[in-house]
Amino acid sequence: MSEGEQVKKGKGTVFVQTEVCKGCSYCIDFCPAHCLEFSRDFNRKGYHYPVLGRPEDCTGCDLCGLYCPDFAIFGVRFKDLEKRKQPAPEPLIPARG
Amino acid sequence: MSETDLLELEIENPVASYLRQERLPHIWCPGCGIGTTVNCFARALTESAMDLDRVAIVSGIGCTGRVAGYLNLDSFHTTHGRAIPFATGLKLGNPDLKVVVYSGDGDLSAIGGNHLVHAARRNMDLTVICVNNFTYGMTGGQVAPTTPIGATQTTMPYGNFENPFNLPFLADACGAVYVARWTVYHVKQLAKAMLEGLRKKGFVFIEALAPCPTLYSRRNRLGDGVDQLKYYKEKSKIVNGADTKDVGLTFQGDIVVGRFVDRERPTWLDAMNEHYSQHFGEKYVPYGVSHGQD
């Protein structure tokens, strides 16, 4: 995981696994808030991955996560993150037995 | 939010637990829509809150056939076109299971076309997800039974002249109880259709149109995967309950999407139990009835 935003802006943020991204730009073109853009650098395979260009616009709706064919990006809302901070951390999906 | 915070919070991709992480990144091309359909399927599984040990996934051969290898469920990668026969056997052998057939258009409608027709006719309790990319992706872009008229493919260099299948019409005519078509652009609707398909009893057929940027789009000079998604966005019309006769696809023409058929029919097992109960009366012990999905 990387690309966690340093400063809290907007209502949410995205996390990108840069190494599995193939640069298809689905997330960038179909972000409802138009807050993603291509990075200047590229990953080990030579693809430009998405970065949060306008973090103040991100709502953490996770539509990028739904579009991503490579399971490389997902969005979270800050309020969901806050909820998880207080009690013992619980994974979003219960671990499978 | 710093890196250490994230590690403490144990944030992971919401679909990560549905995937065999050691097999990723997958082999699908950049801009291929199959990964998005898998993403939608994983979300549908989350929503359905099913016991994942009771969900089995069966795939045939082809690009979409790889799905069985990437999903962290009980799965089987069958021979070409034989996903539905295998799934039928699995379902009848263990009626407790929810069996999902996840395969491509070539596998389901060409090599396995007869199986599709008969499973729908019998109303076998299967959920069939057909990812339609209009071509044979893995073998080099030959003409598939779904290639629209006029599209250029490696085996039709001057354009295709064969009449393509209208898959929802085929499934409807054969008696499927749930027929829907969505594109990879309609992710929310596709995930919802998959959820409804998982909950529905009987033969469910969901067609998901997906771009093939490496073969179909490049041969026809249609741009990248994202350009195809923009075409889906522009040209698709949502008509729920549309007559499946009118939902045929043309080359870069209008696409009718939606939930076309949603009806009730006795499944094969129900029909068998009823028939033999009538015939033999008390002596007959119904098979696979106490279980069911719910």
CSV table of C-alpha atoms in Angstrom, one decimal:
chain,number,residue,atom,x,y,z
A,1,MET,CA,0.0,0.0,0.0
A,2,SER,CA,1.2,3.5,-0.7
A,3,GLU,CA,-0.1,6.9,-1.8
A,4,GLY,CA,-1.9,7.5,1.5
A,5,GLU,CA,-2.5,11.2,1.6
A,6,GLN,CA,-0.2,13.1,4.0
A,7,VAL,CA,-2.7,15.8,4.8
A,8,LYS,CA,-6.4,15.2,5.3
A,9,LYS,CA,-8.4,16.9,2.7
A,10,GLY,CA,-11.8,16.2,1.3
A,11,LYS,CA,-14.0,13.4,2.5
A,12,GLY,CA,-11.9,10.4,1.5
A,13,THR,CA,-8.8,9.1,-0.1
A,14,VAL,CA,-7.6,6.3,-2.4
A,15,PHE,CA,-4.9,3.7,-2.0
A,16,VAL,CA,-3.0,2.4,-5.0
A,17,GLN,CA,-0.9,-0.7,-5.3
A,18,THR,CA,1.3,0.8,-7.9
A,19,GLU,CA,3.1,-2.4,-8.9
A,20,VAL,CA,0.0,-4.2,-10.1
A,21,CYS,CA,-1.4,-1.2,-12.1
A,22,LYS,CA,-1.4,-1.6,-15.9
A,23,GLY,CA,-2.3,2.0,-16.6
A,24,CYS,CA,-5.6,1.4,-18.3
A,25,SER,CA,-7.0,4.7,-17.0
A,26,TYR,CA,-10.5,3.4,-16.2
A,27,CYS,CA,-10.3,5.0,-12.8
A,28,ILE,CA,-9.0,8.3,-14.1
A,29,ASP,CA,-11.7,8.6,-16.8
A,30,PHE,CA,-14.6,7.5,-14.8
A,31,CYS,CA,-13.9,9.1,-11.4
A,32,PRO,CA,-17.1,11.0,-10.7
A,33,ALA,CA,-15.2,13.8,-9.0
A,34,HIS,CA,-12.4,13.8,-11.6
A,35,CYS,CA,-9.8,13.9,-8.9
A,36,LEU,CA,-7.3,11.2,-10.2
A,37,GLU,CA,-4.6,11.7,-12.7
A,38,PHE,CA,-1.6,9.8,-14.1
A,39,SER,CA,1.6,9.9,-12.1
A,40,ARG,CA,4.8,11.4,-13.6
A,41,ASP,CA,6.8,8.3,-12.7
A,42,PHE,CA,6.1,4.7,-13.7
A,43,ASN,CA,6.1,1.4,-12.0
A,44,ARG,CA,8.5,-1.5,-12.5
A,45,LYS,CA,6.6,-2.7,-15.6
A,46,GLY,CA,6.7,0.8,-17.1
A,47,TYR,CA,3.1,1.9,-16.6
A,48,HIS,CA,2.0,5.3,-15.3
A,49,TYR,CA,-0.2,4.6,-12.3
A,50,PRO,CA,-3.0,6.9,-10.9
A,51,VAL,CA,-2.4,9.4,-8.2
A,52,LEU,CA,-4.8,11.6,-6.3
A,53,GLY,CA,-4.3,14.9,-8.1
A,54,ARG,CA,-7.0,16.9,-6.3
A,55,PRO,CA,-7.4,15.2,-2.9
A,56,GLU,CA,-9.8,17.9,-1.8
A,57,ASP,CA,-12.4,16.6,-4.3
A,58,CYS,CA,-12.2,12.9,-3.4
A,59,THR,CA,-15.2,11.5,-1.7
A,60,GLY,CA,-13.9,8.1,-1.1
A,61,CYS,CA,-16.8,6.6,-3.0
A,62,ASP,CA,-14.7,3.6,-4.2
A,63,LEU,CA,-16.0,3.7,-7.7
A,64,CYS,CA,-12.4,3.6,-8.9
A,65,GLY,CA,-12.1,0.3,-6.9
A,66,LEU,CA,-15.1,-1.1,-8.6
A,67,TYR,CA,-13.8,-0.2,-12.1
A,68,CYS,CA,-10.2,-1.3,-11.6
A,69,PRO,CA,-9.6,-4.5,-13.7
A,70,ASP,CA,-6.3,-5.1,-11.8
A,71,PHE,CA,-7.5,-4.7,-8.2
A,72,ALA,CA,-4.9,-2.0,-7.8
A,73,ILE,CA,-6.9,0.9,-6.5
A,74,PHE,CA,-9.6,1.4,-3.9
A,75,GLY,CA,-11.2,4.4,-2.1
A,76,VAL,CA,-12.1,4.8,1.5
A,77,ARG,CA,-14.1,7.4,3.4
A,78,PHE,CA,-12.4,9.2,6.2
A,79,LYS,CA,-15.3,8.5,8.5
A,80,ASP,CA,-15.0,4.8,7.9
A,81,LEU,CA,-11.3,5.1,8.7
A,82,GLU,CA,-12.0,7.0,11.9
A,83,LYS,CA,-14.5,4.3,12.9
A,84,ARG,CA,-11.9,1.7,12.6
A,85,LYS,CA,-9.3,3.6,14.5
A,86,GLN,CA,-11.0,3.6,17.9
A,87,PRO,CA,-11.9,-0.1,18.6
A,88,ALA,CA,-9.6,-3.0,17.9
A,89,PRO,CA,-8.9,-2.9,14.1
A,90,GLU,CA,-11.3,-5.0,12.2
A,91,PRO,CA,-10.7,-5.9,8.6
A,92,LEU,CA,-13.3,-4.6,6.1
A,93,ILE,CA,-14.3,-8.2,5.3
A,94,PRO,CA,-14.0,-10.9,7.9
A,95,ALA,CA,-11.1,-13.1,7.2
A,96,ARG,CA,-12.0,-16.4,5.5
A,97,GLY,CA,-11.5,-19.6,7.5
B,1,MET,CA,-2.3,9.7,6.9
B,2,SER,CA,1.1,8.2,7.2
B,3,GLU,CA,2.3,4.8,6.1
B,4,THR,CA,2.5,3.4,9.6
B,5,ASP,CA,-1.1,4.5,10.3
B,6,LEU,CA,-2.2,2.5,7.3
B,7,LEU,CA,-0.4,-0.6,8.5
B,8,GLU,CA,-2.0,-0.3,11.9
B,9,LEU,CA,-5.4,0.0,10.4
B,10,GLU,CA,-4.8,-3.2,8.4
B,11,ILE,CA,-6.4,-1.6,5.3
B,12,GLU,CA,-6.7,-3.9,2.4
B,13,ASN,CA,-8.5,-3.9,-0.8
B,14,PRO,CA,-12.1,-5.0,-0.2
B,15,VAL,CA,-11.8,-7.6,-2.9
B,16,ALA,CA,-8.4,-8.9,-1.8
B,17,SER,CA,-9.8,-11.8,0.3
B,18,TYR,CA,-11.7,-13.1,-2.7
B,19,LEU,CA,-8.5,-13.4,-4.8
B,20,ARG,CA,-5.6,-15.8,-4.8
B,21,GLN,CA,-3.0,-13.2,-4.1
B,22,GLU,CA,-0.1,-15.4,-5.0
B,23,ARG,CA,-1.4,-15.5,-8.6
B,24,LEU,CA,-1.7,-11.8,-9.1
B,25,PRO,CA,-1.0,-9.7,-11.2
B,26,HIS,CA,-3.2,-11.5,-13.6
B,27,ILE,CA,-2.5,-12.2,-17.3
B,28,TRP,CA,-5.3,-10.0,-18.8
B,29,CYS,CA,-4.2,-7.2,-21.0
B,30,PRO,CA,-4.2,-3.5,-19.9
B,31,GLY,CA,-7.7,-2.2,-20.5
B,32,CYS,CA,-9.3,-5.7,-20.6
B,33,GLY,CA,-12.8,-5.7,-19.0
B,34,ILE,CA,-12.7,-9.2,-17.5
B,35,GLY,CA,-11.0,-7.9,-14.4
B,36,THR,CA,-13.7,-5.4,-13.8
B,37,THR,CA,-16.4,-8.1,-14.0
B,38,VAL,CA,-14.4,-10.2,-11.5
B,39,ASN,CA,-14.4,-7.1,-9.3
B,40,CYS,CA,-18.2,-6.7,-9.6
B,41,PHE,CA,-18.6,-10.4,-8.8
B,42,ALA,CA,-16.5,-10.1,-5.7
B,43,ARG,CA,-18.6,-7.2,-4.5
B,44,ALA,CA,-21.8,-9.2,-5.3
B,45,LEU,CA,-20.4,-12.1,-3.1
B,46,THR,CA,-19.8,-9.6,-0.3
B,47,GLU,CA,-23.3,-8.2,-0.6
B,48,SER,CA,-24.9,-11.7,-0.7
B,49,ALA,CA,-23.2,-12.7,2.6
B,50,MET,CA,-23.1,-16.3,1.4
B,51,ASP,CA,-21.1,-18.9,3.0
B,52,LEU,CA,-18.2,-19.0,0.6
B,53,ASP,CA,-17.4,-22.6,1.3
B,54,ARG,CA,-20.7,-23.3,-0.4
B,55,VAL,CA,-20.0,-21.4,-3.6
B,56,ALA,CA,-18.2,-23.1,-6.4
B,57,ILE,CA,-17.0,-21.5,-9.6
B,58,VAL,CA,-16.5,-23.4,-12.9
B,59,SER,CA,-14.8,-21.9,-16.0
B,60,GLY,CA,-14.2,-23.1,-19.4
B,61,ILE,CA,-11.2,-22.2,-21.6
B,62,GLY,CA,-10.2,-18.8,-22.8
B,63,CYS,CA,-9.3,-15.5,-21.3
B,64,THR,CA,-12.4,-15.5,-19.1
B,65,GLY,CA,-11.7,-19.1,-18.2
B,66,ARG,CA,-8.8,-17.9,-16.1
B,67,VAL,CA,-11.3,-16.5,-13.6
B,68,ALA,CA,-11.6,-19.8,-11.8
B,69,GLY,CA,-7.9,-19.7,-11.2
B,70,TYR,CA,-7.9,-16.2,-9.7
B,71,LEU,CA,-10.9,-16.4,-7.4
B,72,ASN,CA,-10.2,-17.8,-3.9
B,73,LEU,CA,-13.2,-20.1,-4.0
B,74,ASP,CA,-13.7,-23.8,-4.8
B,75,SER,CA,-13.1,-23.7,-8.5
B,76,PHE,CA,-12.6,-25.9,-11.5
B,77,HIS,CA,-11.1,-25.0,-14.9
B,78,THR,CA,-12.8,-27.4,-17.3
B,79,THR,CA,-12.1,-28.4,-20.9
B,80,HIS,CA,-13.2,-26.2,-23.7
B,81,GLY,CA,-17.0,-25.6,-23.7
B,82,ARG,CA,-17.7,-28.1,-20.9
B,83,ALA,CA,-18.1,-25.7,-18.0
B,84,ILE,CA,-21.9,-26.2,-17.9
B,85,PRO,CA,-21.9,-30.0,-18.0
B,86,PHE,CA,-19.3,-30.1,-15.2
B,87,ALA,CA,-21.4,-27.5,-13.2
B,88,THR,CA,-24.5,-29.5,-13.8
B,89,GLY,CA,-22.9,-32.6,-12.4
B,90,LEU,CA,-21.5,-30.6,-9.4
B,91,LYS,CA,-24.9,-29.2,-8.7
B,92,LEU,CA,-26.7,-32.5,-8.9
B,93,GLY,CA,-24.0,-34.3,-6.9
B,94,ASN,CA,-24.1,-31.7,-4.1
B,95,PRO,CA,-27.4,-29.7,-4.3
B,96,ASP,CA,-26.1,-27.6,-1.3
B,97,LEU,CA,-23.7,-25.8,-3.5
B,98,LYS,CA,-24.3,-22.5,-5.3
B,99,VAL,CA,-22.6,-23.2,-8.6
B,100,VAL,CA,-21.5,-20.3,-10.8
B,101,VAL,CA,-20.3,-20.8,-14.4
B,102,TYR,CA,-18.0,-17.9,-15.4
B,103,SER,CA,-16.9,-18.1,-18.9
B,104,GLY,CA,-16.5,-16.3,-22.2
B,105,ASP,CA,-18.8,-16.0,-25.2
B,106,GLY,CA,-16.7,-18.4,-27.4
B,107,ASP,CA,-16.6,-21.1,-24.7
B,108,LEU,CA,-20.3,-20.8,-23.7
B,109,SER,CA,-22.0,-20.1,-27.0
B,110,ALA,CA,-19.8,-21.8,-29.6
B,111,ILE,CA,-18.0,-24.9,-28.3
B,112,GLY,CA,-20.4,-25.2,-25.4
B,113,GLY,CA,-23.5,-23.9,-27.2
B,114,ASN,CA,-25.4,-27.1,-27.0
B,115,HIS,CA,-24.8,-27.3,-23.3
B,116,LEU,CA,-26.0,-23.8,-22.7
B,117,VAL,CA,-29.2,-24.5,-24.6
B,118,HIS,CA,-30.0,-27.6,-22.7
B,119,ALA,CA,-29.1,-26.4,-19.3
B,120,ALA,CA,-31.5,-23.4,-19.9
B,121,ARG,CA,-34.2,-25.8,-21.2
B,122,ARG,CA,-33.9,-28.0,-18.1
B,123,ASN,CA,-33.7,-24.9,-15.9
B,124,MET,CA,-30.7,-26.3,-14.1
B,125,ASP,CA,-30.0,-24.3,-10.9
B,126,LEU,CA,-26.8,-22.5,-12.2
B,127,THR,CA,-25.7,-18.9,-12.4
B,128,VAL,CA,-24.0,-18.4,-15.8
B,129,ILE,CA,-21.9,-15.2,-16.2
B,130,CYS,CA,-20.9,-14.8,-19.8
B,131,VAL,CA,-18.3,-12.2,-20.5
B,132,ASN,CA,-18.8,-11.2,-24.1
B,133,ASN,CA,-15.8,-9.6,-25.8
B,134,PHE,CA,-17.0,-10.4,-29.4
B,135,THR,CA,-13.9,-12.5,-30.2
B,136,TYR,CA,-11.6,-15.4,-29.3
B,137,GLY,CA,-9.1,-13.5,-27.3
B,138,MET,CA,-6.7,-16.1,-26.2
B,139,THR,CA,-6.1,-17.8,-29.6
B,140,GLY,CA,-5.5,-14.6,-31.6
B,141,GLY,CA,-8.8,-12.9,-32.5
B,142,GLN,CA,-10.7,-15.3,-34.6
B,143,VAL,CA,-14.4,-14.7,-35.5
B,144,ALA,CA,-16.6,-15.8,-32.6
B,145,PRO,CA,-20.4,-16.5,-32.8
B,146,THR,CA,-20.9,-13.1,-31.3
B,147,THR,CA,-18.8,-11.0,-33.6
B,148,PRO,CA,-21.1,-8.4,-35.1
B,149,ILE,CA,-21.5,-8.1,-38.9
B,150,GLY,CA,-18.9,-5.8,-40.4
B,151,ALA,CA,-16.2,-6.3,-37.7
B,152,THR,CA,-12.8,-7.2,-38.9
B,153,GLN,CA,-11.1,-10.2,-37.3
B,154,THR,CA,-8.0,-12.3,-38.1
B,155,THR,CA,-10.1,-14.9,-39.9
B,156,MET,CA,-12.4,-12.3,-41.6
B,157,PRO,CA,-9.9,-9.7,-42.8
B,158,TYR,CA,-12.5,-8.0,-45.0
B,159,GLY,CA,-15.2,-7.9,-42.3
B,160,ASN,CA,-17.5,-10.4,-40.8
B,161,PHE,CA,-20.6,-11.5,-42.8
B,162,GLU,CA,-22.0,-14.1,-40.4
B,163,ASN,CA,-25.0,-13.4,-38.4
B,164,PRO,CA,-24.1,-13.2,-34.8
B,165,PHE,CA,-25.9,-14.7,-31.8
B,166,ASN,CA,-28.2,-12.6,-29.7
B,167,LEU,CA,-27.3,-14.3,-26.5
B,168,PRO,CA,-30.1,-12.9,-24.2
B,169,PHE,CA,-32.7,-14.0,-26.9
B,170,LEU,CA,-31.1,-17.4,-27.0
B,171,ALA,CA,-31.2,-17.9,-23.3
B,172,ASP,CA,-34.7,-16.5,-23.0
B,173,ALA,CA,-36.0,-18.7,-25.8
B,174,CYS,CA,-34.5,-21.8,-24.1
B,175,GLY,CA,-36.2,-20.9,-20.8
B,176,ALA,CA,-33.7,-19.2,-18.6
B,177,VAL,CA,-35.5,-17.6,-15.5
B,178,TYR,CA,-33.3,-14.6,-15.3
B,179,VAL,CA,-31.6,-12.9,-18.3
B,180,ALA,CA,-29.7,-9.6,-18.0
B,181,ARG,CA,-27.1,-7.8,-20.1
B,182,TRP,CA,-24.8,-5.1,-18.8
B,183,THR,CA,-21.5,-3.6,-20.0
B,184,VAL,CA,-18.3,-3.1,-18.1
B,185,TYR,CA,-19.2,0.6,-17.9
B,186,HIS,CA,-22.3,-0.2,-15.8
B,187,VAL,CA,-20.3,-1.6,-12.8
B,188,LYS,CA,-22.9,-0.9,-10.1
B,189,GLN,CA,-25.7,-2.5,-12.2
B,190,LEU,CA,-23.6,-5.4,-13.1
B,191,ALA,CA,-22.7,-6.1,-9.5
B,192,LYS,CA,-26.4,-5.9,-8.6
B,193,ALA,CA,-27.4,-8.2,-11.4
B,194,MET,CA,-24.8,-10.7,-10.2
B,195,LEU,CA,-26.2,-10.4,-6.7
B,196,GLU,CA,-29.7,-11.0,-8.0
B,197,GLY,CA,-28.4,-13.9,-10.0
B,198,LEU,CA,-26.7,-15.5,-7.0
B,199,ARG,CA,-30.0,-15.3,-5.1
B,200,LYS,CA,-32.2,-16.5,-7.9
B,201,LYS,CA,-33.1,-20.1,-8.1
B,202,GLY,CA,-32.9,-21.6,-11.6
B,203,PHE,CA,-30.9,-20.9,-14.7
B,204,VAL,CA,-29.6,-17.4,-14.6
B,205,PHE,CA,-27.8,-15.9,-17.6
B,206,ILE,CA,-26.0,-12.6,-17.3
B,207,GLU,CA,-24.1,-11.2,-20.3
B,208,ALA,CA,-21.4,-8.7,-19.5
B,209,LEU,CA,-20.0,-6.9,-22.5
B,210,ALA,CA,-16.3,-6.3,-22.1
B,211,PRO,CA,-13.7,-4.6,-24.3
B,212,CYS,CA,-10.8,-6.6,-25.8
B,213,PRO,CA,-8.3,-3.8,-26.6
B,214,THR,CA,-5.6,-6.1,-27.9
B,215,LEU,CA,-7.5,-8.0,-30.5
B,216,TYR,CA,-11.0,-6.8,-31.2
B,217,SER,CA,-10.5,-3.1,-30.7
B,218,ARG,CA,-7.1,-3.0,-32.4
B,219,ARG,CA,-8.2,-4.9,-35.5
B,220,ASN,CA,-11.2,-2.6,-35.9
B,221,ARG,CA,-9.3,0.6,-34.9
B,222,LEU,CA,-11.5,1.3,-32.0
B,223,GLY,CA,-8.9,2.6,-29.7
B,224,ASP,CA,-8.1,1.5,-26.2
B,225,GLY,CA,-10.2,-0.3,-23.6
B,226,VAL,CA,-11.3,3.1,-22.1
B,227,ASP,CA,-12.5,4.2,-25.6
B,228,GLN,CA,-14.7,1.2,-25.7
B,229,LEU,CA,-16.1,2.0,-22.3
B,230,LYS,CA,-16.9,5.5,-23.5
B,231,TYR,CA,-18.7,4.0,-26.5
B,232,TYR,CA,-20.7,1.8,-24.0
B,233,LYS,CA,-21.5,4.9,-22.1
B,234,GLU,CA,-22.7,6.9,-25.1
B,235,LYS,CA,-24.6,4.2,-27.0
B,236,SER,CA,-26.2,2.0,-24.3
B,237,LYS,CA,-29.8,2.4,-23.4
B,238,ILE,CA,-31.2,0.9,-20.2
B,239,VAL,CA,-34.5,-0.9,-21.0
B,240,ASN,CA,-35.5,-3.2,-18.2
B,241,GLY,CA,-37.9,-5.9,-19.4
B,242,ALA,CA,-37.2,-5.3,-23.0
B,243,ASP,CA,-38.2,-7.9,-25.5
B,244,THR,CA,-35.0,-9.9,-26.0
B,245,LYS,CA,-35.9,-10.2,-29.7
B,246,ASP,CA,-34.9,-6.6,-30.1
B,247,VAL,CA,-31.6,-6.5,-28.2
B,248,GLY,CA,-29.3,-7.8,-30.9
B,249,LEU,CA,-26.0,-6.1,-31.2
B,250,THR,CA,-24.6,-4.4,-34.3
B,251,PHE,CA,-21.1,-3.2,-35.0
B,252,GLN,CA,-20.6,-0.1,-32.8
B,253,GLY,CA,-24.3,0.4,-32.8
B,254,ASP,CA,-26.8,1.0,-30.0
B,255,ILE,CA,-26.6,-1.4,-27.1
B,256,VAL,CA,-29.8,-2.3,-25.1
B,257,VAL,CA,-28.9,-3.2,-21.6
B,258,GLY,CA,-31.0,-4.1,-18.6
B,259,ARG,CA,-32.7,-6.9,-16.9
B,260,PHE,CA,-34.8,-8.5,-19.6
B,261,VAL,CA,-36.3,-11.6,-18.0
B,262,ASP,CA,-37.2,-12.4,-14.4
B,263,ARG,CA,-39.7,-15.2,-14.0
B,264,GLU,CA,-40.3,-18.4,-12.0
B,265,ARG,CA,-40.1,-21.9,-13.3
B,266,PRO,CA,-39.5,-25.2,-11.4
B,267,THR,CA,-35.9,-26.1,-11.6
B,268,TRP,CA,-34.8,-29.5,-12.8
B,269,LEU,CA,-34.5,-31.0,-9.3
B,270,ASP,CA,-37.9,-29.6,-8.2
B,271,ALA,CA,-39.5,-30.9,-11.4
B,272,MET,CA,-37.9,-34.4,-10.9
B,273,ASN,CA,-39.0,-34.5,-7.2
B,274,GLU,CA,-42.5,-33.5,-8.0
B,275,HIS,CA,-42.8,-35.9,-10.9
B,276,TYR,CA,-41.6,-38.9,-8.9
B,277,SER,CA,-43.5,-38.0,-5.8
B,278,GLN,CA,-46.7,-38.1,-7.9
B,279,HIS,CA,-45.6,-41.4,-9.5
B,280,PHE,CA,-44.4,-43.3,-6.4
B,281,GLY,CA,-46.2,-41.4,-3.7
B,282,GLU,CA,-44.8,-41.9,-0.1
B,283,LYS,CA,-42.1,-44.4,-1.2
B,284,TYR,CA,-40.1,-41.7,-3.0
B,285,VAL,CA,-37.6,-39.7,-0.9
B,286,PRO,CA,-37.1,-36.2,-2.5
B,287,TYR,CA,-33.5,-35.5,-3.4
B,288,GLY,CA,-31.7,-32.3,-2.3
B,289,VAL,CA,-34.8,-30.6,-1.0
B,290,SER,CA,-34.0,-30.0,2.7
B,291,HIS,CA,-31.0,-28.1,1.7
B,292,GLY,CA,-31.6,-25.3,-0.8
B,293,GLN,CA,-29.7,-22.1,-0.8
B,294,ASP,CA,-31.4,-20.2,2.0
